[in-house]
């Protein structure tokens, strides 16, 4: 059943209703798809058919939509009156609606999604009772006319979203800079964005455009407006969450935000925060996101150097079998790897003589990035000697040869 044919049928039915019931035709109803007067003449049963068609199409894109078919789109839903239910019943309904909306977000621009939203507006009045969830769903699409079309029927007056009144009145999509300015100004809005992203990740409904919006918005805000200590305090828990959660898009957007913060002039991050970040960046990145995590490590060491490389971070980095290549790539990209090498190789030199794996690891890194390690070679040699000399008589076989090779490559 196509959207166009259904819409034509609905218009025909609306015309009949207008003739039979002039009083009813004069009333208006909120609508995403239709004119308010036209929508008032369309029966709930017709919108129900439209919504069912939308759900069927969406199930092909994500089977999880099927679980809402009975709960929110059953036959009995057509007679549901949101204004007449108890507070407990309304709260229970909110749980279902506010888990469906994030799922719809990834498909917000599709016509089949609009069919579903039309029914949710008519029956459940989500544009009045579920404003935060609805706004969270559509914010990544703020530069589209579809965003504005929905915004104009959301009752934002006397809510946290009243700052969008001008866009609602004029029909002009709000810009990224507009949101970045408001994010700088409003702690509530910053936390809303961060919490929405975190919640979507936890519920398995996150998607690339959401994280692109999140990362771009925060970086734009930090670029255009001063970064204060309270802003760091606000976002710190979400940065730690983002680098620790096994969601590649969340990790990437968090690394982008962290890189911007780490490079911000005259900003000092606390030693405790930097240490915790370094351990998390070493421990949790997905293998194909390690290069981004390593870039963040470099920026932290360069701009907010701790007294030493945290031991837990050092141990985790030793497990990165691709670390020599990552360092090499960072060098080729023009990144300053010397602060990292100063910490890492010196620590490695203390550990390596007793461990053949550590020696191999150290040799590989030095061979890979010879030009970058010249500045720290003296300290590496010193620590190798300090560690190796007392136990030289204990070194056997492979380790002796590896230490010799290490001195050769240095």
XYZ file of C-alpha atoms in Angstrom:
410
model
C 0.000 0.000 0.000
C 1.735 3.161 -1.189
C 1.849 6.374 0.772
C 0.352 8.352 -2.113
C -2.654 6.089 -2.618
C -3.358 6.082 1.092
C -3.095 9.846 1.210
C -5.577 10.166 -1.673
C -8.001 7.857 0.115
C -7.659 9.878 3.279
C -8.374 13.097 1.414
C -11.511 11.582 -0.129
C -12.713 10.424 3.263
C -11.928 13.835 4.720
C -14.072 15.481 2.051
C -17.025 13.242 2.913
C -16.660 14.016 6.581
C -16.577 17.747 5.847
C -19.890 17.506 4.037
C -21.574 15.386 6.719
C -20.227 17.196 9.734
C -19.513 20.889 9.245
C -18.853 21.484 12.927
C -16.292 18.707 13.070
C -14.615 20.006 9.923
C -14.056 23.372 11.557
C -11.939 21.867 14.331
C -8.180 21.471 13.918
C -5.782 18.727 14.935
C -2.020 18.628 15.176
C -0.592 16.830 12.171
C 2.819 16.085 10.720
C 1.538 14.941 7.315
C -1.556 17.026 6.699
C -2.969 20.488 7.026
C -4.513 20.969 10.485
C -8.059 21.284 9.106
C -7.574 18.369 6.776
C -6.209 16.284 9.649
C -9.266 17.046 11.797
C -11.483 15.334 9.243
C -9.369 12.179 9.017
C -10.520 9.342 11.245
C -8.159 7.525 13.578
C -8.897 4.236 11.786
C -7.481 5.650 8.545
C -4.332 6.876 10.279
C -4.072 3.469 11.920
C -3.850 1.804 8.501
C -1.200 4.294 7.519
C 0.814 3.559 10.671
C 0.555 -0.216 10.232
C 1.868 0.109 6.693
C 4.761 2.177 8.039
C 5.593 -0.345 10.759
C 5.560 -3.199 8.243
C 8.046 -1.346 6.052
C 10.251 -0.423 9.020
C 10.324 -4.038 10.237
C 12.200 -4.879 7.043
C 14.875 -2.371 8.044
C 14.979 -3.320 11.734
C 13.029 -6.317 13.120
C 12.803 -4.635 16.536
C 9.904 -2.524 15.272
C 7.757 -5.653 15.368
C 7.653 -5.646 19.162
C 5.708 -2.356 19.144
C 3.007 -3.484 16.740
C 0.735 -4.946 19.399
C 1.632 -2.555 22.232
C 1.196 0.778 20.437
C -0.577 -0.076 17.189
C -3.126 -2.733 18.167
C -6.813 -2.379 17.230
C -7.704 -1.021 20.656
C -5.201 1.831 20.275
C -7.564 3.617 17.861
C -9.878 4.543 20.725
C -7.084 5.447 23.178
C -7.631 8.834 24.831
C -4.402 10.195 26.283
C -6.150 12.911 28.274
C -8.373 10.388 30.070
C -5.848 7.816 31.305
C -4.443 7.732 34.819
C -0.974 8.971 35.670
C 0.225 5.385 36.119
C -1.182 4.342 32.735
C 0.345 7.382 31.074
C 3.723 6.640 32.643
C 3.596 3.053 31.382
C 2.737 4.280 27.901
C 5.659 6.727 28.025
C 8.079 3.827 28.550
C 6.984 2.230 25.288
C 6.882 5.488 23.350
C 10.269 6.655 24.592
C 11.911 3.380 23.615
C 10.302 3.469 20.150
C 11.323 7.042 19.299
C 15.099 6.366 19.475
C 14.558 3.400 17.163
C 12.719 5.651 14.706
C 15.477 8.255 14.812
C 17.769 6.488 12.359
C 14.924 6.495 9.814
C 13.534 9.955 10.531
C 13.791 11.152 6.928
C 11.798 8.214 5.500
C 8.133 8.624 4.548
C 7.201 5.378 6.302
C 8.509 6.872 9.546
C 6.324 9.922 8.991
C 3.281 7.639 8.726
C 4.098 6.142 12.123
C 4.765 9.539 13.691
C 1.437 10.867 12.423
C -0.387 8.169 14.373
C 1.717 8.725 17.488
C 0.844 12.414 17.359
C -2.884 11.818 16.897
C -3.358 9.002 19.421
C -0.605 9.478 21.996
C -0.032 13.230 21.582
C 3.737 12.809 21.678
C 4.160 16.425 20.581
C 2.665 17.443 23.943
C 3.605 14.686 26.387
C 6.923 13.309 25.082
C 8.675 16.453 23.921
C 12.183 15.629 25.194
C 12.166 12.169 23.608
C 10.816 13.564 20.346
C 13.395 16.358 20.237
C 16.214 13.943 21.048
C 15.081 11.761 18.160
C 15.172 14.534 15.566
C 17.957 16.915 16.678
C 20.598 15.375 14.369
C 18.396 16.440 11.437
C 18.061 20.062 12.586
C 19.175 21.513 9.253
C 16.326 19.865 7.318
C 12.849 21.184 6.534
C 11.391 17.979 7.985
C 12.854 18.938 11.367
C 11.116 22.319 11.176
C 7.847 20.737 10.065
C 7.814 18.610 13.213
C 9.086 21.454 15.402
C 6.116 23.626 14.417
C 3.606 21.206 15.957
C 5.566 20.540 19.149
C 4.255 22.543 22.085
C 7.546 24.128 23.105
C 6.135 27.200 24.866
C 7.028 27.217 28.575
C 9.403 24.265 28.131
C 13.189 23.956 27.959
C 12.808 24.069 24.183
C 11.300 27.550 23.980
C 14.686 28.795 22.701
C 13.622 27.284 19.344
C 10.534 29.508 19.109
C 11.954 31.671 16.327
C 12.698 28.655 14.120
C 9.235 27.312 14.860
C 7.579 30.604 13.937
C 9.610 31.380 10.820
C 10.090 27.848 9.513
C 13.852 28.400 9.271
C 16.025 25.420 10.302
C 18.361 26.269 13.209
C 22.056 26.187 12.320
C 24.870 24.263 13.969
C 26.316 27.545 15.250
C 22.966 28.395 16.830
C 22.981 25.124 18.778
C 26.688 25.487 19.613
C 26.015 28.921 21.100
C 23.124 27.563 23.148
C 25.208 24.582 24.288
C 27.788 27.054 25.586
C 25.073 29.019 27.376
C 22.875 26.226 28.763
C 24.129 23.510 31.065
C 20.773 21.756 30.751
C 21.129 21.514 26.967
C 24.715 20.203 27.166
C 23.674 17.497 29.592
C 20.588 16.661 27.529
C 22.729 16.035 24.431
C 25.290 13.972 26.344
C 22.636 11.940 28.165
C 20.698 11.297 24.956
C 23.786 9.951 23.186
C 24.735 7.798 26.175
C 21.185 6.435 26.481
C 20.982 5.606 22.772
C 24.280 3.695 23.021
C 23.150 1.764 26.099
C 19.861 0.823 24.409
C 21.484 -0.251 21.159
C 19.808 2.502 19.136
C 22.829 4.694 18.397
C 23.785 5.464 14.814
C 26.399 7.398 12.899
C 24.498 10.633 12.259
C 23.750 10.989 15.997
C 27.441 10.743 16.894
C 28.390 13.051 14.046
C 25.937 15.631 15.412
C 27.240 15.141 18.966
C 30.930 15.430 18.077
C 30.483 18.333 15.666
C 28.238 20.289 18.029
C 30.619 20.015 20.978
C 33.734 20.791 18.956
C 32.038 23.802 17.318
C 31.017 25.062 20.746
C 34.573 24.673 22.090
C 36.003 26.360 18.996
C 33.736 29.406 19.006
C 33.259 30.023 22.719
C 35.465 29.940 25.846
C 35.856 26.596 27.597
C 35.413 26.988 31.346
C 36.097 24.621 34.234
C 32.392 23.989 34.793
C 32.044 22.857 31.187
C 34.898 20.404 31.689
C 33.233 19.102 34.850
C 29.962 18.645 32.960
C 31.374 16.631 30.091
C 34.145 14.705 31.896
C 31.917 11.719 32.883
C 30.656 11.412 29.306
C 34.185 11.486 27.879
C 35.213 8.682 30.229
C 32.074 6.773 29.264
C 32.660 7.355 25.552
C 36.218 6.009 25.507
C 35.237 2.994 27.620
C 32.069 1.783 25.868
C 32.487 -0.690 23.021
C 30.605 1.372 20.445
C 32.893 2.472 17.629
C 30.959 5.600 16.626
C 30.697 6.717 20.264
C 34.430 6.140 20.737
C 35.238 8.118 17.600
C 33.027 11.107 18.443
C 34.419 11.123 21.994
C 38.006 11.079 20.708
C 37.186 14.022 18.431
C 35.773 15.970 21.386
C 38.701 15.013 23.626
C 41.222 16.071 20.979
C 39.559 19.491 20.779
C 39.583 19.882 24.563
C 43.188 18.686 24.908
C 44.343 21.263 22.379
C 42.391 24.176 23.858
C 44.842 26.986 24.778
C 45.404 27.849 28.441
C 43.120 25.043 29.607
C 44.457 22.806 32.362
C 42.951 19.382 32.887
C 43.419 17.900 36.355
C 46.174 15.303 36.768
C 43.637 12.798 38.097
C 41.386 13.232 35.059
C 44.334 12.936 32.653
C 45.590 9.764 34.358
C 42.147 8.147 34.267
C 41.759 9.112 30.618
C 45.133 7.683 29.659
C 44.327 4.345 31.247
C 40.922 4.230 29.542
C 42.362 5.222 26.159
C 44.935 2.441 26.480
C 42.546 -0.218 27.719
C 39.237 0.076 25.889
C 39.600 1.195 22.262
C 38.400 -1.175 19.571
C 41.378 -2.347 17.459
C 40.449 -0.204 14.450
C 39.959 2.861 16.688
C 43.389 2.661 18.327
C 44.898 5.263 16.023
C 42.313 7.818 17.206
C 42.868 6.840 20.842
C 46.625 7.162 20.374
C 46.221 10.666 18.926
C 44.325 11.623 22.092
C 47.136 10.165 24.208
C 49.683 12.243 22.315
C 47.696 15.438 22.850
C 47.256 14.732 26.556
C 50.972 14.058 27.029
C 51.916 17.101 24.993
C 49.518 19.621 26.557
C 48.734 18.122 29.981
C 51.763 15.947 30.842
C 51.465 13.814 33.995
C 54.548 13.105 36.151
C 54.848 9.692 34.514
C 52.995 7.326 32.220
C 50.424 5.535 34.432
C 51.523 1.961 35.069
C 48.134 0.552 34.037
C 48.304 2.517 30.792
C 51.812 1.233 30.114
C 50.750 -2.384 30.680
C 47.748 -2.021 28.383
C 49.811 -0.399 25.617
C 52.228 -3.316 25.718
C 49.312 -5.487 24.569
C 48.891 -3.384 21.436
C 50.700 -5.593 18.930
C 50.192 -2.889 16.301
C 51.661 -0.083 18.457
C 54.847 0.276 16.337
C 52.705 0.821 13.228
C 50.406 3.221 15.092
C 53.394 5.298 16.257
C 54.805 5.238 12.726
C 51.462 6.384 11.255
C 51.209 9.177 13.819
C 54.720 10.352 12.916
C 53.907 10.362 9.200
C 50.746 12.370 9.948
C 52.890 15.100 11.498
C 52.088 14.363 15.148
C 54.748 14.969 17.778
C 55.368 11.523 19.266
C 58.436 12.476 21.317
C 56.583 13.157 24.601
C 54.965 9.732 24.344
C 58.218 7.980 23.423
C 60.010 9.665 26.316
C 57.521 8.141 28.743
C 56.894 4.834 27.030
C 60.368 3.767 25.898
C 62.021 4.671 29.180
C 59.401 2.657 31.074
C 59.758 -0.112 28.521
C 63.533 -0.137 28.949
C 63.138 -0.773 32.675
C 60.891 -3.730 31.985
C 62.387 -5.209 28.820
C 65.664 -6.938 29.877
C 63.792 -9.590 31.863
C 61.261 -10.291 29.133
C 61.943 -11.477 25.577
C 58.526 -10.266 24.407
C 59.240 -6.832 25.853
C 62.652 -6.723 24.176
C 61.169 -7.627 20.799
C 58.479 -4.992 21.271
C 61.072 -2.332 22.138
C 63.307 -3.229 19.181
C 60.373 -3.108 16.758
C 59.304 0.344 17.945
C 62.825 1.786 17.731
C 63.373 0.366 14.241
C 59.999 1.712 13.068
C 60.477 5.258 14.316
C 64.243 5.808 14.328
C 64.060 9.519 13.559
C 61.590 10.196 16.363
C 63.461 8.303 19.080
C 66.822 10.039 18.704
C 65.896 12.557 21.393
C 65.194 9.848 23.964
C 67.782 7.212 23.018
C 70.174 8.293 25.783
C 67.569 7.726 28.473
C 66.597 4.384 26.965
C 70.216 3.193 26.926
C 70.721 4.403 30.498
C 67.721 2.477 31.757
C 68.604 -0.644 29.810
C 72.044 -0.612 31.423
C 70.670 0.069 34.898
C 68.210 -2.794 34.587
C 70.339 -5.240 32.642
C 73.670 -4.922 34.465
C 72.582 -6.298 37.890
C 70.994 -9.320 36.276
C 73.402 -9.766 33.346
C 74.646 -13.071 34.708
C 71.044 -14.273 34.855
C 70.250 -13.466 31.222
C 70.274 -16.528 29.038
C 70.079 -17.412 25.393
C 67.557 -15.366 23.470
C 67.415 -12.465 25.918
C 71.192 -11.908 25.707
C 71.028 -11.819 21.919
C 68.013 -9.510 21.991
C 69.762 -7.045 24.319
C 72.745 -7.023 21.946
C 70.424 -6.400 19.004
C 68.709 -3.620 20.939
C 72.027 -1.795 21.386
C 72.772 -2.272 17.698
C 69.522 -0.668 16.539
C 69.984 2.187 19.019
